[in-house]
XYZ file of C-alpha atoms in Angstrom:
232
model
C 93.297 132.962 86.294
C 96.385 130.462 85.064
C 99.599 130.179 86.585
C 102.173 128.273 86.597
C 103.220 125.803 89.983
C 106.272 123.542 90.541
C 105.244 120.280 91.276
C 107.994 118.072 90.275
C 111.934 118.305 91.435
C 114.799 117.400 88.979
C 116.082 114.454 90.619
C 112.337 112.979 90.723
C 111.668 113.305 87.204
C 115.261 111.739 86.455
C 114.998 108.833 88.706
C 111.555 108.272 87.046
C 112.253 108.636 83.686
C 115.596 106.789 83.874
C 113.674 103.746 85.694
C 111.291 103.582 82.858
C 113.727 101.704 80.237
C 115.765 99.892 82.840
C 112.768 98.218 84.136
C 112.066 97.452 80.542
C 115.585 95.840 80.371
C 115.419 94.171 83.437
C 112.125 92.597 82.111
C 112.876 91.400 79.010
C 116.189 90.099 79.720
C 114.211 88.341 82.731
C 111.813 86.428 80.356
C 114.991 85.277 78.314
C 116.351 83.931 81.945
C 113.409 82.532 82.595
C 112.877 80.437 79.382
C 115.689 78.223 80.701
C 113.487 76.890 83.171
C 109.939 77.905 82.437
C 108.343 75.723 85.121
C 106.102 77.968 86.638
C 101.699 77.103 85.598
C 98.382 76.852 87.040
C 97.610 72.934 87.575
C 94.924 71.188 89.510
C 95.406 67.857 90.713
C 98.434 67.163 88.332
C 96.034 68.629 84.994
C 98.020 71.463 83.556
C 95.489 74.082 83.061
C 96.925 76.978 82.379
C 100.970 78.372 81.396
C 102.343 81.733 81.951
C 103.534 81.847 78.799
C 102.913 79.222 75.998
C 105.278 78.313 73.302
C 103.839 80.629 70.525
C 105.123 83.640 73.001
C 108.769 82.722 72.931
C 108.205 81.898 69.072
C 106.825 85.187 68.433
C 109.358 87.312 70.346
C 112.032 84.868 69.553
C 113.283 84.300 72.927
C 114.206 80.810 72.767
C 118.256 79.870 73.463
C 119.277 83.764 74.382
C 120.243 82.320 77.963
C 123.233 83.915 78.311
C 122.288 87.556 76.596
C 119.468 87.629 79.086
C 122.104 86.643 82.100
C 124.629 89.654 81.397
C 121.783 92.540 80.565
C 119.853 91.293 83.415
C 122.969 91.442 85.838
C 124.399 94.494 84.558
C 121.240 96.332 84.429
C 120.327 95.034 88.073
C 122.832 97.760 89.615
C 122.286 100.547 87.567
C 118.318 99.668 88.868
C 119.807 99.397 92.295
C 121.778 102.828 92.355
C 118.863 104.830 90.588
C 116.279 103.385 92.992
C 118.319 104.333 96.127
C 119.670 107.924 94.676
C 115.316 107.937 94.321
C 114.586 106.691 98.319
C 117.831 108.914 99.577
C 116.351 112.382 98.288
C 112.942 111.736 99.585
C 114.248 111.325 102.921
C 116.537 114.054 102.710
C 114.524 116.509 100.841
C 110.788 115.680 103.222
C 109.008 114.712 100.315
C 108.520 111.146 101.991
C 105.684 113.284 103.876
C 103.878 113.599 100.792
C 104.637 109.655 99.515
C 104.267 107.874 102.259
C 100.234 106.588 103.193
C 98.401 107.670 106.361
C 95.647 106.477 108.444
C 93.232 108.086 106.231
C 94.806 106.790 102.959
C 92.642 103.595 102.063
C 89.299 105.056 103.007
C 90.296 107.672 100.751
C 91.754 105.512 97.762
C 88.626 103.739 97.597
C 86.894 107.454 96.924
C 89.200 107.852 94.307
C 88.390 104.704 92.537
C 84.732 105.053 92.614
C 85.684 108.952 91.445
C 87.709 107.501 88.260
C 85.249 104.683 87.802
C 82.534 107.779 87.309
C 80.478 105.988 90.459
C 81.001 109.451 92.723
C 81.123 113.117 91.464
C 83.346 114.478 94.006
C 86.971 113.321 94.202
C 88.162 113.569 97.791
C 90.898 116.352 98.699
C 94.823 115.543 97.601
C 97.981 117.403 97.363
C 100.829 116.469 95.421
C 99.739 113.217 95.484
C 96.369 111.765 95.888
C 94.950 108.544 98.360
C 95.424 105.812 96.029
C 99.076 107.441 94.357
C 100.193 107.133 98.133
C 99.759 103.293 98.351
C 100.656 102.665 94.934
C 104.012 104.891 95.052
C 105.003 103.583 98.509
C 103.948 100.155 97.299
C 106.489 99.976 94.338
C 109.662 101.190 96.238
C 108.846 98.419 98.585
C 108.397 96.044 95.224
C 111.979 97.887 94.043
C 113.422 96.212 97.384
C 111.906 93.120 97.356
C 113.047 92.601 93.798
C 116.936 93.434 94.906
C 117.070 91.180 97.681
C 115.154 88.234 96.084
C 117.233 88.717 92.673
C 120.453 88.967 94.849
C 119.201 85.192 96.388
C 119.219 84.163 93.268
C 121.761 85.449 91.569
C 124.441 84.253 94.257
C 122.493 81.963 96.311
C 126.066 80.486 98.241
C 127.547 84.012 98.481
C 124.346 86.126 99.843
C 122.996 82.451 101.611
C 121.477 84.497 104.153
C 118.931 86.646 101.927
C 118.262 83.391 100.327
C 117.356 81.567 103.833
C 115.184 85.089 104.800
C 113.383 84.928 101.323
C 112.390 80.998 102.296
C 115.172 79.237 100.367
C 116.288 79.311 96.496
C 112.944 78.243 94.973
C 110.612 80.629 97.326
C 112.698 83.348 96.152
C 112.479 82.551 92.203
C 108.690 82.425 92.848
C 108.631 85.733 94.427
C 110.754 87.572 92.182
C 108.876 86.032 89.424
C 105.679 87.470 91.344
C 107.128 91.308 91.561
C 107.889 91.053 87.638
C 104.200 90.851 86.905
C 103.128 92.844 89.778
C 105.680 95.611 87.712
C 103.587 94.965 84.332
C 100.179 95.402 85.925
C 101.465 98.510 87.701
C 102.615 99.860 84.422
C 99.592 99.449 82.498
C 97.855 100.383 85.296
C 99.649 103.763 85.168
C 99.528 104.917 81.821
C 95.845 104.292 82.020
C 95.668 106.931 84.858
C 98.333 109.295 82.728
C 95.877 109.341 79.837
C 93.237 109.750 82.335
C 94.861 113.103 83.875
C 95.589 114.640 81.034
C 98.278 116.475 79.281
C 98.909 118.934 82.184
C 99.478 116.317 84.693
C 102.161 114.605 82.008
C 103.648 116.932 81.136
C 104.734 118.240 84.793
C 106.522 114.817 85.024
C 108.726 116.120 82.042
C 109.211 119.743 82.546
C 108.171 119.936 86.833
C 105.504 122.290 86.686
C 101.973 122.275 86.059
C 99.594 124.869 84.810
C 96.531 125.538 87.557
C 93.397 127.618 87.218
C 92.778 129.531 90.529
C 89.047 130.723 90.606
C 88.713 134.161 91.582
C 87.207 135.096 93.995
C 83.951 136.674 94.750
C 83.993 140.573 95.065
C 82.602 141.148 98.417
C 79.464 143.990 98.247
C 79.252 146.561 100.555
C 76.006 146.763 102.451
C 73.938 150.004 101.665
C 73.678 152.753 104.697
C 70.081 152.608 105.787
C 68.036 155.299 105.308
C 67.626 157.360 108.917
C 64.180 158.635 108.363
């Protein structure tokens, strides 16, 4: 039998949805920032072997000398990011639902279950609720990214005025490296997740737009009475 369960809250599916084109913002107007000094490569002993992003990218996407458009969508956008993320950590807290986000002991025994289970390697997919194993760490993981990216961003972006994030990130250049490091670590995530999207199917999407989900309970099994026993 079908019915229909409430999985998703308002607030989350705003805070998610609205984070989906201000990250885009944030990471485009990034790579125009960071043509201005593109400096960053793979090099062994002084032999440049391989760049982030060659010149036939920035030709392509014509992101050469946009400088200052990337500077004032990337700062403006960087505290409407800011606000939505914390609105996002402040209801969890307040609302419990950190209890069902946050990793436990079990959590990375169990992830690994649930990539052999997507990978087709094991049948059964180990027990979840709202969220399973591997959603835990990867959730958790990418408010923790959120921060990282506001406090190395804010080293960066006023590196005399907030001097002491920029000494706790390991200086000016430490901090450019690991902002630099979250961007990509945001672009893996996201391909990573609309892989698993397509993978759930349309019921699992479409709870992120509307909050509830459509579940088949099977019924259960009448019980049979045993038959009296004959007394001769």
């Amino acid at each position: 039998m079908k019915r229909i369960k409430e999985k998703h809250s308002l607030l989350m599916r705003w805070t998610h949805w609205v984070n989906f084109p201000i990250l885009t913002v944030m990471i485009w107007s990034g790579m125009l920032i960071y043509w201005a000094n593109d400096e960053y490569s793979l090099s062994i002993f002084g032999a440049t072997i391989f760049n982030f992003f060659p010149d036939g990218f920035y030709t392509a996407l014509n992101i050469p000398h946009r400088l200052a458009e990337g500077m004032a969508f990337h700062f403006l956008f960087m505290w409407i990011f800011a606000i939505n993320g914390l609105v996002y950590v402040l209801y969890t807290l307040i609302s419990g639902a950190w209890r069902e986000l946050l990793p436990n002991r079990h959590s990375f025994k169990e992830a690994w279950l649930v990539l052999l289970h997507d990978l087709h390697i094991r049948k059964m997919a180990p027990p979840q609720k709202k969220y399973n194993a591997a959603q835990r760490i990867a959730y958790t993981a990418i408010i923790v990214m959120g921060f990282g990216s506001l406090i190395t961003g804010l080293a960066i972006y006023k590196p005399v005025q907030f001097y002491y994030l920029t000494w706790l990130c390991g200086g000016y250049h430490t901090a450019r490296i690991i902002h630099f490091i979250l961007t990509i670590g945001y672009v893996l995530f996201f391909l990573v997740h609309v892989i698993q999207v397509i993978l759930a199917g349309w019921n699992n999407f479409r709870s992120v737009i509307s909050g509830f989900e459509i579940v088949n309970d099977k019924p259960k099994p009448a019980t049979q009475s045993t038959p009296a026993k004959d007394g001769n």
